[in-house]
CSV table of C-alpha atoms and ligand atoms in Angstrom, one decimal:
chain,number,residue,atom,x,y,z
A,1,UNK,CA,40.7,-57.5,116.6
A,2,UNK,CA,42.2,-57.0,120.4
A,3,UNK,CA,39.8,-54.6,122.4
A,4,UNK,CA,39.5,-53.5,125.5
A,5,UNK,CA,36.5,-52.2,127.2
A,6,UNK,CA,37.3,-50.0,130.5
A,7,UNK,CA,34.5,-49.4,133.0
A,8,UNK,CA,33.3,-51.7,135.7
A,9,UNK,CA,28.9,-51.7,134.8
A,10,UNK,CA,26.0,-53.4,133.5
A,11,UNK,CA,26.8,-51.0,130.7
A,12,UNK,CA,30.4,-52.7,130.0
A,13,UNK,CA,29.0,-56.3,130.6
A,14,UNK,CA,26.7,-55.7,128.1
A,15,UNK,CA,29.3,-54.4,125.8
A,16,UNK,CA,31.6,-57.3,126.3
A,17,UNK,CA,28.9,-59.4,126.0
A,18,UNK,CA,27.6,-58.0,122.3
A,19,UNK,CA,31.3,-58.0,121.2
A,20,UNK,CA,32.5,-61.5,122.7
A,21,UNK,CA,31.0,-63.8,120.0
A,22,UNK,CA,32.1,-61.5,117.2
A,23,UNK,CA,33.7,-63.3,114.6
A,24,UNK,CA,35.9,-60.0,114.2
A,25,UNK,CA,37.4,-60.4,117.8
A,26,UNK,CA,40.2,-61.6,118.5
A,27,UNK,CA,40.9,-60.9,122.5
A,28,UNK,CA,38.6,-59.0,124.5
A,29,UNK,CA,39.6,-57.2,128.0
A,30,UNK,CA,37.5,-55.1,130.1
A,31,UNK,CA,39.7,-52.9,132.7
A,32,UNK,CA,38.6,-53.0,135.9
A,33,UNK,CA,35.5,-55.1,134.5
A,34,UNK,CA,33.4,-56.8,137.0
A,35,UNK,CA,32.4,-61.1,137.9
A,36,UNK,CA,30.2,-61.1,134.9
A,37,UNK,CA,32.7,-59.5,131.9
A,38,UNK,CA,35.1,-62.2,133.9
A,39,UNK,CA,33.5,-64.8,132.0
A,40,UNK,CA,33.9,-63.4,128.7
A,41,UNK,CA,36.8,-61.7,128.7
A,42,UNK,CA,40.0,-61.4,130.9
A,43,UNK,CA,39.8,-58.5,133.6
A,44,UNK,CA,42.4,-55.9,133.7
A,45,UNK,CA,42.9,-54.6,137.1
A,46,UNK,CA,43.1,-51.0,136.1
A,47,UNK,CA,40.8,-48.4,137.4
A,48,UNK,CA,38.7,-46.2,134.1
A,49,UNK,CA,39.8,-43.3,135.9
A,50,UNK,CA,43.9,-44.0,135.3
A,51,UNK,CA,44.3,-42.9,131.7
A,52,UNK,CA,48.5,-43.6,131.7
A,53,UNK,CA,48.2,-47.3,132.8
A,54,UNK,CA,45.5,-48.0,130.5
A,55,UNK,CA,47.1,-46.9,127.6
A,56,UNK,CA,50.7,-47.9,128.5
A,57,UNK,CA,48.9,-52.2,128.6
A,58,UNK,CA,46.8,-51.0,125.5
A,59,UNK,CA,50.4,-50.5,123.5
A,60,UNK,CA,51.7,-53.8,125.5
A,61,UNK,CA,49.0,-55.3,124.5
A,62,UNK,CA,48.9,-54.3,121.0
A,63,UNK,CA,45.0,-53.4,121.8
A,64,UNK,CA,43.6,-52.4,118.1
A,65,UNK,CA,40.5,-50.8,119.2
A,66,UNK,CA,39.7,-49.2,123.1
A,67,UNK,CA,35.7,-48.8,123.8
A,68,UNK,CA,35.2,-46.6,126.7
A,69,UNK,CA,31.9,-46.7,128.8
A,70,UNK,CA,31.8,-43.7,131.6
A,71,UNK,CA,31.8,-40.4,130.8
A,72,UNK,CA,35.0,-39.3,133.1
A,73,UNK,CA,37.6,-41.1,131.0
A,74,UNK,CA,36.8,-39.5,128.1
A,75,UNK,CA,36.3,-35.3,129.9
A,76,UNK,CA,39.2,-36.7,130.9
A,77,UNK,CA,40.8,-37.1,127.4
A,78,UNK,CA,41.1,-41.1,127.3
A,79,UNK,CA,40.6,-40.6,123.1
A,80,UNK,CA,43.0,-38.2,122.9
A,81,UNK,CA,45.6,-40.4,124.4
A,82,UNK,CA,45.2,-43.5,122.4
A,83,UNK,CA,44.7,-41.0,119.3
A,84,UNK,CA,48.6,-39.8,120.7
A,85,UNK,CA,49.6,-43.6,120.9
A,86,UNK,CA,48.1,-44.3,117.9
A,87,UNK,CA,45.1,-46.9,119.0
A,88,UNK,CA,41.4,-46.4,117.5
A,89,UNK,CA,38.9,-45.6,120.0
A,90,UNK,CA,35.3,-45.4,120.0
A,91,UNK,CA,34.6,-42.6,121.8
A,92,UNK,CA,35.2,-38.7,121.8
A,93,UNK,CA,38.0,-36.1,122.4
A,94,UNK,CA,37.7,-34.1,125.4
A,95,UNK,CA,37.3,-31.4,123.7
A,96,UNK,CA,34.3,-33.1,122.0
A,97,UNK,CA,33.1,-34.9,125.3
A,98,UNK,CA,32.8,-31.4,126.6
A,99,UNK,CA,28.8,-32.1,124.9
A,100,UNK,CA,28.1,-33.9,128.5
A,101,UNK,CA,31.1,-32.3,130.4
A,102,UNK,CA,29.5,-28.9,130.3
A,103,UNK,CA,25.8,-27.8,129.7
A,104,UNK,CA,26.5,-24.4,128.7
A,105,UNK,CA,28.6,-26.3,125.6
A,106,UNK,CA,25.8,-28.1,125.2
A,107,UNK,CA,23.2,-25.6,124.9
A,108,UNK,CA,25.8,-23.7,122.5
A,109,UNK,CA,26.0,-26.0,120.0
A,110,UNK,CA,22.0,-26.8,120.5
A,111,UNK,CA,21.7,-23.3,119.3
A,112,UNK,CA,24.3,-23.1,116.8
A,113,UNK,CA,22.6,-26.6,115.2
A,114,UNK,CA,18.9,-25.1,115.7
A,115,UNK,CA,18.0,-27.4,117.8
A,116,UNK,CA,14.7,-27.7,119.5
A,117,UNK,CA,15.6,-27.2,123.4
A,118,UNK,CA,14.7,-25.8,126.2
A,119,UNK,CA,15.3,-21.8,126.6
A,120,UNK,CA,18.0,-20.7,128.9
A,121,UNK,CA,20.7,-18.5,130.2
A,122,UNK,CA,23.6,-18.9,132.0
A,123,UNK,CA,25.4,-17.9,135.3
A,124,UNK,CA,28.8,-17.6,137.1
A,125,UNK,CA,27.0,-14.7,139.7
A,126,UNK,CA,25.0,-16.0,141.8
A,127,UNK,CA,23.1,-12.4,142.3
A,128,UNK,CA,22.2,-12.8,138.5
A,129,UNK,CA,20.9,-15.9,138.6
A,130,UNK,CA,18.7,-15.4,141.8
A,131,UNK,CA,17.0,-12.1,139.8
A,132,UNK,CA,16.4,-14.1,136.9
A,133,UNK,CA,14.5,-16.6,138.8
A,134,UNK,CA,12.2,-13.8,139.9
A,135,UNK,CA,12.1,-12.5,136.3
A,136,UNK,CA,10.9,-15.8,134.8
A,137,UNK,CA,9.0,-17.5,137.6
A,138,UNK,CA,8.4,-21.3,138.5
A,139,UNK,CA,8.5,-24.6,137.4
A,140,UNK,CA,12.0,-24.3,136.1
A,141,UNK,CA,15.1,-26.3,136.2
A,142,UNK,CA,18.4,-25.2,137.6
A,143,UNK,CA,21.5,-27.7,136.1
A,144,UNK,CA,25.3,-27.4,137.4
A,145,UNK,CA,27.5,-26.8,134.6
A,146,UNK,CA,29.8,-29.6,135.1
A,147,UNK,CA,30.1,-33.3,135.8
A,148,UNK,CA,27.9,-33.8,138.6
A,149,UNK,CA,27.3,-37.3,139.0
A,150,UNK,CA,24.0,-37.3,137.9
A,151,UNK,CA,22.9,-35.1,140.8
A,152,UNK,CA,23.4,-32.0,139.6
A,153,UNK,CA,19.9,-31.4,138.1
A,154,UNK,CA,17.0,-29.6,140.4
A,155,UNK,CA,13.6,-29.4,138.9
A,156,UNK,CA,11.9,-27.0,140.9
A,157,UNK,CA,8.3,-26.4,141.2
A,158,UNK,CA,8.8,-23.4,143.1
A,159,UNK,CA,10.3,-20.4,143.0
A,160,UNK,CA,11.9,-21.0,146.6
A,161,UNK,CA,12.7,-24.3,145.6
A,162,UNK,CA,14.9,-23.0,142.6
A,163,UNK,CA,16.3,-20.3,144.7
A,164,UNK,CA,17.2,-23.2,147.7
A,165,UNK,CA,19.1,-25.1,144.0
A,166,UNK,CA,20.7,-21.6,143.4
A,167,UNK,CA,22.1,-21.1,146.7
A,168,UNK,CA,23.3,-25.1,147.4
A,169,UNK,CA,24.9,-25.0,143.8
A,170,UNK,CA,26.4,-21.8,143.9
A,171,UNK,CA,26.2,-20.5,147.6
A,172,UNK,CA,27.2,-23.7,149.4
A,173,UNK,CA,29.0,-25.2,146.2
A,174,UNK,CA,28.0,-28.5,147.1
A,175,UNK,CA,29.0,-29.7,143.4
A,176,UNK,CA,32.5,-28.2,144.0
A,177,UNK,CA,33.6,-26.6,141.2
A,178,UNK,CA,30.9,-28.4,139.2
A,179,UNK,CA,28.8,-25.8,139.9
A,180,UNK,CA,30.9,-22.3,139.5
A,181,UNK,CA,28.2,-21.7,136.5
A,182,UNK,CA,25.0,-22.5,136.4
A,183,UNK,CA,22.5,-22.8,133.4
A,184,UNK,CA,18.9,-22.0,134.4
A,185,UNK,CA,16.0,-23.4,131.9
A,186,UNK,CA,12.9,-23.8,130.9
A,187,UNK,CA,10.9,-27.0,132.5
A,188,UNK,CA,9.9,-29.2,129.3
A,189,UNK,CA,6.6,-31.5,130.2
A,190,UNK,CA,6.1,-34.7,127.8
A,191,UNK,CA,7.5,-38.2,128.1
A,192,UNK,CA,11.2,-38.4,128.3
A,193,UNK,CA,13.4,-40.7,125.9
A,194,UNK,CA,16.6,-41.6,125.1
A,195,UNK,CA,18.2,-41.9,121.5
A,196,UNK,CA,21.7,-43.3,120.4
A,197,UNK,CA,23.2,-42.9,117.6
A,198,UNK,CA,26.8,-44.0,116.6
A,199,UNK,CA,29.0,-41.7,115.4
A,200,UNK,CA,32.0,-41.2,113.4
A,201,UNK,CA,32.5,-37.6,113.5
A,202,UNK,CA,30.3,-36.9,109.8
A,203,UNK,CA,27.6,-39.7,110.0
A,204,UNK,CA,25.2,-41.1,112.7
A,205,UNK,CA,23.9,-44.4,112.4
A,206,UNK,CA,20.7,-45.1,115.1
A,207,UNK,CA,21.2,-47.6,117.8
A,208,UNK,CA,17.8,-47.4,119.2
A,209,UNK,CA,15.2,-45.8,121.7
A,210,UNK,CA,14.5,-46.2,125.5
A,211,UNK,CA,12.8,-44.7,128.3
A,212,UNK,CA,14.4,-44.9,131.5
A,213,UNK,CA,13.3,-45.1,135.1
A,214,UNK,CA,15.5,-42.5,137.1
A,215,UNK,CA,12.8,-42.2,140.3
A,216,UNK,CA,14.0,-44.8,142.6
A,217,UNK,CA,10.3,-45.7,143.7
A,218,UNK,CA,7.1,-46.8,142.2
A,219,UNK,CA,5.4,-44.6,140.2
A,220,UNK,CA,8.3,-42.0,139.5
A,221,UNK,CA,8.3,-41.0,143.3
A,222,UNK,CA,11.6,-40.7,145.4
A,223,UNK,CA,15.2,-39.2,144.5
A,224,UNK,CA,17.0,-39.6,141.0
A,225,UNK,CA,19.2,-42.2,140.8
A,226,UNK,CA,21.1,-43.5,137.7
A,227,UNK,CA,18.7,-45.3,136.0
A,228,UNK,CA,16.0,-48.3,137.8
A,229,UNK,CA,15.2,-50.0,134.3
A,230,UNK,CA,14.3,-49.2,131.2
A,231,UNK,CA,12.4,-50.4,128.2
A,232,UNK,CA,12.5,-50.4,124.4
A,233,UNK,CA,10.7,-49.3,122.3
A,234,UNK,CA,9.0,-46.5,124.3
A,235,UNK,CA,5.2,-46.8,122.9
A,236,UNK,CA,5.5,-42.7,122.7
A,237,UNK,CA,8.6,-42.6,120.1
A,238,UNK,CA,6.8,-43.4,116.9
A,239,UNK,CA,9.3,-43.6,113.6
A,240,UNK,CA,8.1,-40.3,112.4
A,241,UNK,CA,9.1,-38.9,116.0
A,242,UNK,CA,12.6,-40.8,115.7
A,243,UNK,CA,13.2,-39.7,112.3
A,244,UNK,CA,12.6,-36.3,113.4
A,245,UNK,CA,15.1,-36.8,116.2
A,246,UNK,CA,17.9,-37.9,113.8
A,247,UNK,CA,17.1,-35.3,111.2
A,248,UNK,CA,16.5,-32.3,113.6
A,249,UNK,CA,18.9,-32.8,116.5
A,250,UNK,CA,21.0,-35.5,115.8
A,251,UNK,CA,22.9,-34.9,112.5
A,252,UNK,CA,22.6,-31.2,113.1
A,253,UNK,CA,24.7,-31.8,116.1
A,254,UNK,CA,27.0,-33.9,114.0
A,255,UNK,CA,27.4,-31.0,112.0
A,256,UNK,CA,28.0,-28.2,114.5
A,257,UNK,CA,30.5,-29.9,116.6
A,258,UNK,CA,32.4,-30.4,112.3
A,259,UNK,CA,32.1,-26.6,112.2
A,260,UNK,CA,32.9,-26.0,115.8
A,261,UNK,CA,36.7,-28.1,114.8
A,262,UNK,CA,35.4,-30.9,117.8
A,263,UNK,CA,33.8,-33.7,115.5
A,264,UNK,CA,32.3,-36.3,117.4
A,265,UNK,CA,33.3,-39.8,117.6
A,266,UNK,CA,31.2,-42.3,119.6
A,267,UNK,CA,28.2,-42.8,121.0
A,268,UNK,CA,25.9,-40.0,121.2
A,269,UNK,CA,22.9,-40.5,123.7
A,270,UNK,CA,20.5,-37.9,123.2
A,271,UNK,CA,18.2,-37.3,126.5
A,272,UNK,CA,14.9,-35.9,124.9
A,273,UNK,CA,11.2,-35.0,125.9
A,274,UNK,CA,8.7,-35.0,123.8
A,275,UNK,CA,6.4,-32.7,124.0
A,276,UNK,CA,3.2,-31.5,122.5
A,277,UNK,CA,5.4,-29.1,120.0
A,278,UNK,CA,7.4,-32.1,119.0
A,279,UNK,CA,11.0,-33.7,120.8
A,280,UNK,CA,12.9,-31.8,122.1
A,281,UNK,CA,16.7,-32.1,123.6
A,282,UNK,CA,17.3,-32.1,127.4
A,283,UNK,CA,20.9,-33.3,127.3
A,284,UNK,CA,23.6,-35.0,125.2
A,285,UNK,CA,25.6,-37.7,127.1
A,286,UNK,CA,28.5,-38.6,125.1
A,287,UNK,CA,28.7,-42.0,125.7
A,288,UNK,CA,25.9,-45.2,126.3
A,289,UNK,CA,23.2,-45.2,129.1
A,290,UNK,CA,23.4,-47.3,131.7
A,291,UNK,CA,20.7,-49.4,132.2
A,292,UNK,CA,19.7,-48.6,128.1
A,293,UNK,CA,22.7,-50.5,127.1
A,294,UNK,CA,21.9,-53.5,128.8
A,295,UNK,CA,18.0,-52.9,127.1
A,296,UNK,CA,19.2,-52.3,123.5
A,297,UNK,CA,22.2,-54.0,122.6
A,298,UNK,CA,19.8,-57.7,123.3
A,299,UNK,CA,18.0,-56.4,120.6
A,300,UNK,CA,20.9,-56.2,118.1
A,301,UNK,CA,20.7,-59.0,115.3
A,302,UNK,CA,23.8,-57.8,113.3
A,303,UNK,CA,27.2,-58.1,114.5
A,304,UNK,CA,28.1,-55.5,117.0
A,305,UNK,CA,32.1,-55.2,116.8
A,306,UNK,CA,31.4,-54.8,112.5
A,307,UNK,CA,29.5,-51.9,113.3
A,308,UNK,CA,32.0,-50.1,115.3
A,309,UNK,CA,34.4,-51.2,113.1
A,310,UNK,CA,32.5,-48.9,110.7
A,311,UNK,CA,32.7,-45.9,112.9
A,312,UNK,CA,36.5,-46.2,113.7
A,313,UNK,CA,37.2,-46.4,109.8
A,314,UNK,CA,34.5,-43.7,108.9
A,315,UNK,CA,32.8,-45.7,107.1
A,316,UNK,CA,29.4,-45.3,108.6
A,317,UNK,CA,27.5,-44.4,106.1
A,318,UNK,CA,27.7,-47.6,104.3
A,319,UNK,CA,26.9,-49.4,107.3
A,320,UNK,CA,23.4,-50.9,108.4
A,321,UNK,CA,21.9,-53.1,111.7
A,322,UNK,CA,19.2,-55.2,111.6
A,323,UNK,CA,17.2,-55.8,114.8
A,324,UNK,CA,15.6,-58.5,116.1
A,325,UNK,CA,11.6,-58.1,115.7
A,326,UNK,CA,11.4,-58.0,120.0
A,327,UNK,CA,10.6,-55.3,122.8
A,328,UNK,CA,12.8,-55.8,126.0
A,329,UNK,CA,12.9,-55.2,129.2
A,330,UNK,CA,15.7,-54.3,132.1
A,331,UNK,CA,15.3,-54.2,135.6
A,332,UNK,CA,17.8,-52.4,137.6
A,333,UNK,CA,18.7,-54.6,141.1
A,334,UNK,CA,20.2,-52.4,143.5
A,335,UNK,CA,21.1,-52.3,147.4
A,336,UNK,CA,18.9,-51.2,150.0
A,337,UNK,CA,19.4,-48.0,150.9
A,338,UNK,CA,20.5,-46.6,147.0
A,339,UNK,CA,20.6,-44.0,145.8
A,340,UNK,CA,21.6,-43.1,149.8
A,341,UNK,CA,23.9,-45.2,151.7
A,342,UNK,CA,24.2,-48.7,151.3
A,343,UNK,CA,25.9,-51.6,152.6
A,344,UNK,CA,28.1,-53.8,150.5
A,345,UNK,CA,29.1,-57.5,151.2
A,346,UNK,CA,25.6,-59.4,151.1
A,347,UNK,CA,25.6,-62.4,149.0
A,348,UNK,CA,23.3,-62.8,146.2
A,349,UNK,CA,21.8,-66.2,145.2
A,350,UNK,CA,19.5,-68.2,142.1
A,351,UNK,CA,21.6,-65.8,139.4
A,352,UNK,CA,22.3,-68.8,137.0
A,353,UNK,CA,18.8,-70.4,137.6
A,354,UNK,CA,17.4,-67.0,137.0
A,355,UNK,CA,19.7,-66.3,134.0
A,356,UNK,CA,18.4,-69.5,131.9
A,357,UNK,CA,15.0,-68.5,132.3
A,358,UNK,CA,13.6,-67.4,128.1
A,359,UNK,CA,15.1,-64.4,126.8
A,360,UNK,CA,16.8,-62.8,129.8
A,361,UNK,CA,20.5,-62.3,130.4
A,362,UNK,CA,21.5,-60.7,133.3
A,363,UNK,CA,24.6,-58.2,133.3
A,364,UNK,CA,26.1,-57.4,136.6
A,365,UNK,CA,26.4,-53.8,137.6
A,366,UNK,CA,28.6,-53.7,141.0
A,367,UNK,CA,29.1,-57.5,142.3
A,368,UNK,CA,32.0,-59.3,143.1
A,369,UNK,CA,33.2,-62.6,143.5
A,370,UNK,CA,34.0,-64.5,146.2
A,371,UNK,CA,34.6,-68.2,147.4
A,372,UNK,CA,32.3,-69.7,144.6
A,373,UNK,CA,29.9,-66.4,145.5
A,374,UNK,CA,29.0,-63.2,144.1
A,375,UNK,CA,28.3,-60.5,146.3
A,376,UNK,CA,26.6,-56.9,146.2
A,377,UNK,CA,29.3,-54.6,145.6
A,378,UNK,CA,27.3,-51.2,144.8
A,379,UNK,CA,24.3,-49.2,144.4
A,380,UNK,CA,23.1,-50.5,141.4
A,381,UNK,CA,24.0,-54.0,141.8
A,382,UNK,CA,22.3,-56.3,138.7
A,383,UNK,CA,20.4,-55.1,135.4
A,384,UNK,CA,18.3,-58.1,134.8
A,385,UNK,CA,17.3,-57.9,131.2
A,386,UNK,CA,14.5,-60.2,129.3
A,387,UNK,CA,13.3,-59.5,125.7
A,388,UNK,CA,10.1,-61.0,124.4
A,389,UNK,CA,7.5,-60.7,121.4
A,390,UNK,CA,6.0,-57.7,122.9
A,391,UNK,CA,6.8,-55.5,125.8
A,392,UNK,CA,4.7,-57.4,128.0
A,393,UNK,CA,6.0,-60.1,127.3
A,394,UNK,CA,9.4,-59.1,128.5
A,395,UNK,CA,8.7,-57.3,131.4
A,396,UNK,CA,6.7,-60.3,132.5
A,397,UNK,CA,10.1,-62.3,131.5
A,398,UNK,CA,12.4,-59.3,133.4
A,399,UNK,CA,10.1,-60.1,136.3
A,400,UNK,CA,10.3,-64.0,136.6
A,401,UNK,CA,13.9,-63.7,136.8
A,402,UNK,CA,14.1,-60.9,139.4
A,403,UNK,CA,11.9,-63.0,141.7
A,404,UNK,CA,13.7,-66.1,141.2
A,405,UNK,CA,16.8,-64.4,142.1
A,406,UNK,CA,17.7,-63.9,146.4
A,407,UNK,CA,19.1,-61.2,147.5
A,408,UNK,CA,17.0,-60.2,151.1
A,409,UNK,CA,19.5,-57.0,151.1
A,410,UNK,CA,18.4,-55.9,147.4
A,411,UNK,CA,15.1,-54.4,146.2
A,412,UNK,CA,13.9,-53.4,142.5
A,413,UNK,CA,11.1,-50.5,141.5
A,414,UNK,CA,7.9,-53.1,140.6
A,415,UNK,CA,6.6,-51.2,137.8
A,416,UNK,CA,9.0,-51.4,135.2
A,417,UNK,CA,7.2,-50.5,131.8
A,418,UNK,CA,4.0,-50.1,133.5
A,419,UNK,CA,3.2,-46.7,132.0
A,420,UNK,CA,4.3,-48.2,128.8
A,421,UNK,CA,1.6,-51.3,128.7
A,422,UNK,CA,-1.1,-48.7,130.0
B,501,LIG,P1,20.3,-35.0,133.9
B,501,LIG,O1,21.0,-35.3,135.2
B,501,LIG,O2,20.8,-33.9,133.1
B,501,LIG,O3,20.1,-36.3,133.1
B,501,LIG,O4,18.8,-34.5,134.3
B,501,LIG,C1,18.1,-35.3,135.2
B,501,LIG,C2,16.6,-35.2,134.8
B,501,LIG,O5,16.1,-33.9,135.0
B,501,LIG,C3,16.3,-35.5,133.4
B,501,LIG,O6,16.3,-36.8,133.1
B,501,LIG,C4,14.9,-34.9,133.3
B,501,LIG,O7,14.0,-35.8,133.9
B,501,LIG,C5,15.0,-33.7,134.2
B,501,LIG,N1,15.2,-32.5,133.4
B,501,LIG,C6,16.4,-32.0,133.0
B,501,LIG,N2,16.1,-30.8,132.3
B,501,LIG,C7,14.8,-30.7,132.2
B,501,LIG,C8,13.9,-29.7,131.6
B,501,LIG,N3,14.4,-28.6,130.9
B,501,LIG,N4,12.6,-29.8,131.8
B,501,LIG,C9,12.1,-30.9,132.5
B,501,LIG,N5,12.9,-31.8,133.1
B,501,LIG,C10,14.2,-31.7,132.9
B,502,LIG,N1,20.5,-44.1,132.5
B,502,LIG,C1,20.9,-42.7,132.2
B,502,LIG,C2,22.3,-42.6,132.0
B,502,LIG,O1,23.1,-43.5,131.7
B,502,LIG,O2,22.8,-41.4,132.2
């Protein structure tokens, strides 16, 4: 099989990296890709945001099966083009990506599938939704409709806080058009998961559980940022919890988005909170997490490219993976300065010493090469992934790399899984 992986993340070095000893594969590309998909797979020098180019070397390159990683390719319609060229790919339509493109879709099917969520409404009038702020009162979250880069999201404590989100959102539009509606919900209190599943529009076969770290400081303190680290499994998902996620949420949303004419294809990543009454759904993402890929797929025992073999031929219901009897552990290396400003440019040291340590592998986020080197070339800058016996065990592994990896201009949260071990 000839694939190509387009995005340029820890998320898409982990991918190449699950898929490049496949016995399956044939050629591998990642488009733009980064140094560390350069040495398993040829980069493409095309950006994941230019949809034509991609698929006219995808045809060129008689690619059999495209694997998107970012959500903006696919709102963007990315499937819908290789469906029109006549390529598989694992990933949704964008009529079926509009599941993370818009929340109001989201909340729509949540209630058309009976899905647990959080109550809510939703606004274009900013008058309307300032009133129903008063109606309802504080803590309650206020969510741009649209892609948002992760920033769109204000949990507000208090009602001036959530009327301040109202007026930057709507008022000051400083999501752009992002933000022309609003949805306005109920704040859900618990510990927060996430759950994939791989999907070929009728059947969803689960890919595992993680918690991630959005705060970028110890201790959940600090602004949200795209994910610190993560760890898996999350000692608060027990099987009865996850088999409730499947059966409740995810194969109900399976269904809805059948009925609603948009099946999904792809992975689904379910953003959840689980509560006293049981999990309930925060958000779909239509595509992997990033740092959770880099925490999950190390888990895998079966063979990766099989299983989305599966899922392109509809055939996932027949399909199974076995997992390696392991926790794991990623920590998320990123710039000083991130989720702010940040410079690029400062060269990072140890990474192969560090990457031979027991059980970690270390996927590069936003590096580049240079002269021998690899430099910082992002925010999130290295995922530095260990798994072990237990969770201690690969945090402690996680750890041991990090600090025998330099990199004075870089710094990492310290408490990765902490809440997890107790
Ligand atoms: P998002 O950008 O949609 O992933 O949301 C960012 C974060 O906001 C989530 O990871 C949650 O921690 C938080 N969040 C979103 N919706 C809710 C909610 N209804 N209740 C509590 N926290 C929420
Ligand atoms: N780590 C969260 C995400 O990928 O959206």
């Amino acid at each position: 099989m000839r694939v190509l992986i387009i995005g340029s993340g820890g998320r898409e070095h982990a991918l190449a990296w699950a898929i490049a000893f496949s016995p399956l594969l044939t050629k591998l590309y990642v488009a733009p890709g980064n140094p560390g998909t350069a040495a398993l797979a040829e980069n493409v020098p095309i950006p994941a945001s230019n949809i034509a180019k991609l698929i006219e070397f995808a045809i060129a390159q008689k690619i059999d099966l495209v694997i998107p990683g970012p959500e903006a390719p696919l709102v963007a319609g990315i499937a819908d083009a290789c469906a029109a060229a006549g390529i598989a790919c694992l990933g949704p339509t964008a009529a079926a990506a509009q599941l993370e493109g818009s929340k109001a879709f989201c909340k729509d099917i949540a209630d058309a599938a009976g899905i647990p969520t959080a109550d809510w409404a939703e606004f274009t009038d900013e008058d309307e939704a300032h009133d129903y702020i008063e109606d309802v009162g504080a803590p309650i979250v206020i969510k741009a409709d649209g892609l948002a880069a992760g920033k769109g999201v204000v949990v507000a404590a208090t009602e001036d806080e959530a009327h301040d989100a109202v007026h930057a959102i709507m008022g000051d539009k400083i999501h752009g058009a992002a933000g022309a509606k609003i949805v306005i919900e109920e704040c859900l209190f618990g510990e927060e998961i996430s759950v994939f599943a791989l999907c070929d529009g009728l059947d969803a076969l689960y890919l595992g559980v993680a918690a991630d770290h959005k705060r970028v400081g110890d201790n959940d303190t600090g602004p949200n940022t795209g994910g610190m680290g993560a760890i898996s499994p999350p000692p608060w998902a027990s099987q009865e919890i996850l088999d409730e996620i499947m059966e409740r949420i995810i194969r109900p949303a399976l269904a809805a988005m059948v009925e609603r004419g948009t099946p999904f294809r792809g992975f689904l990543f379910a953003g959840l909170m689980v509560t006293e009454a049981g999990p309930k759904l925060i958000e779909f993402n239509v595509r992997f997490g990033d740092p959770e890929c880099e925490t999950l797929l190390p888990l895998m025992q079966s063979d990766f490219l099989t299983v989305l073999q599966a899922a392109i031929n509809g055939t996932l219901k027949h399909a199974a993976i076995t997992w390696k009897n392991a926790a794991s552990a990623t920590v998320v290396m990123c710039a000083k300065g991130y989720p702010g400003a940040y410079a690029t440019g400062s060269e990072i040291y140890g990474l192969e010493e560090a990457g031979e340590l027991p059980g970690v592998m270390i996927f590069h986020s936003g590096t580049m090469a240079e002269q021998g080197g690899i430099l910082a070339n992002g925010g999130r800058v290295l995922a530095v992934n260990a798994i072990g016996d237990d969770l201690a065990q690969a945090v402690a592994r996680a750890y041991a790399a990090v600090d025998a990896i330099e990199w004075p201009d870089g710094f990492c949260r310290r408490d990765i899984g902490r809440r997890a071990l107790g």
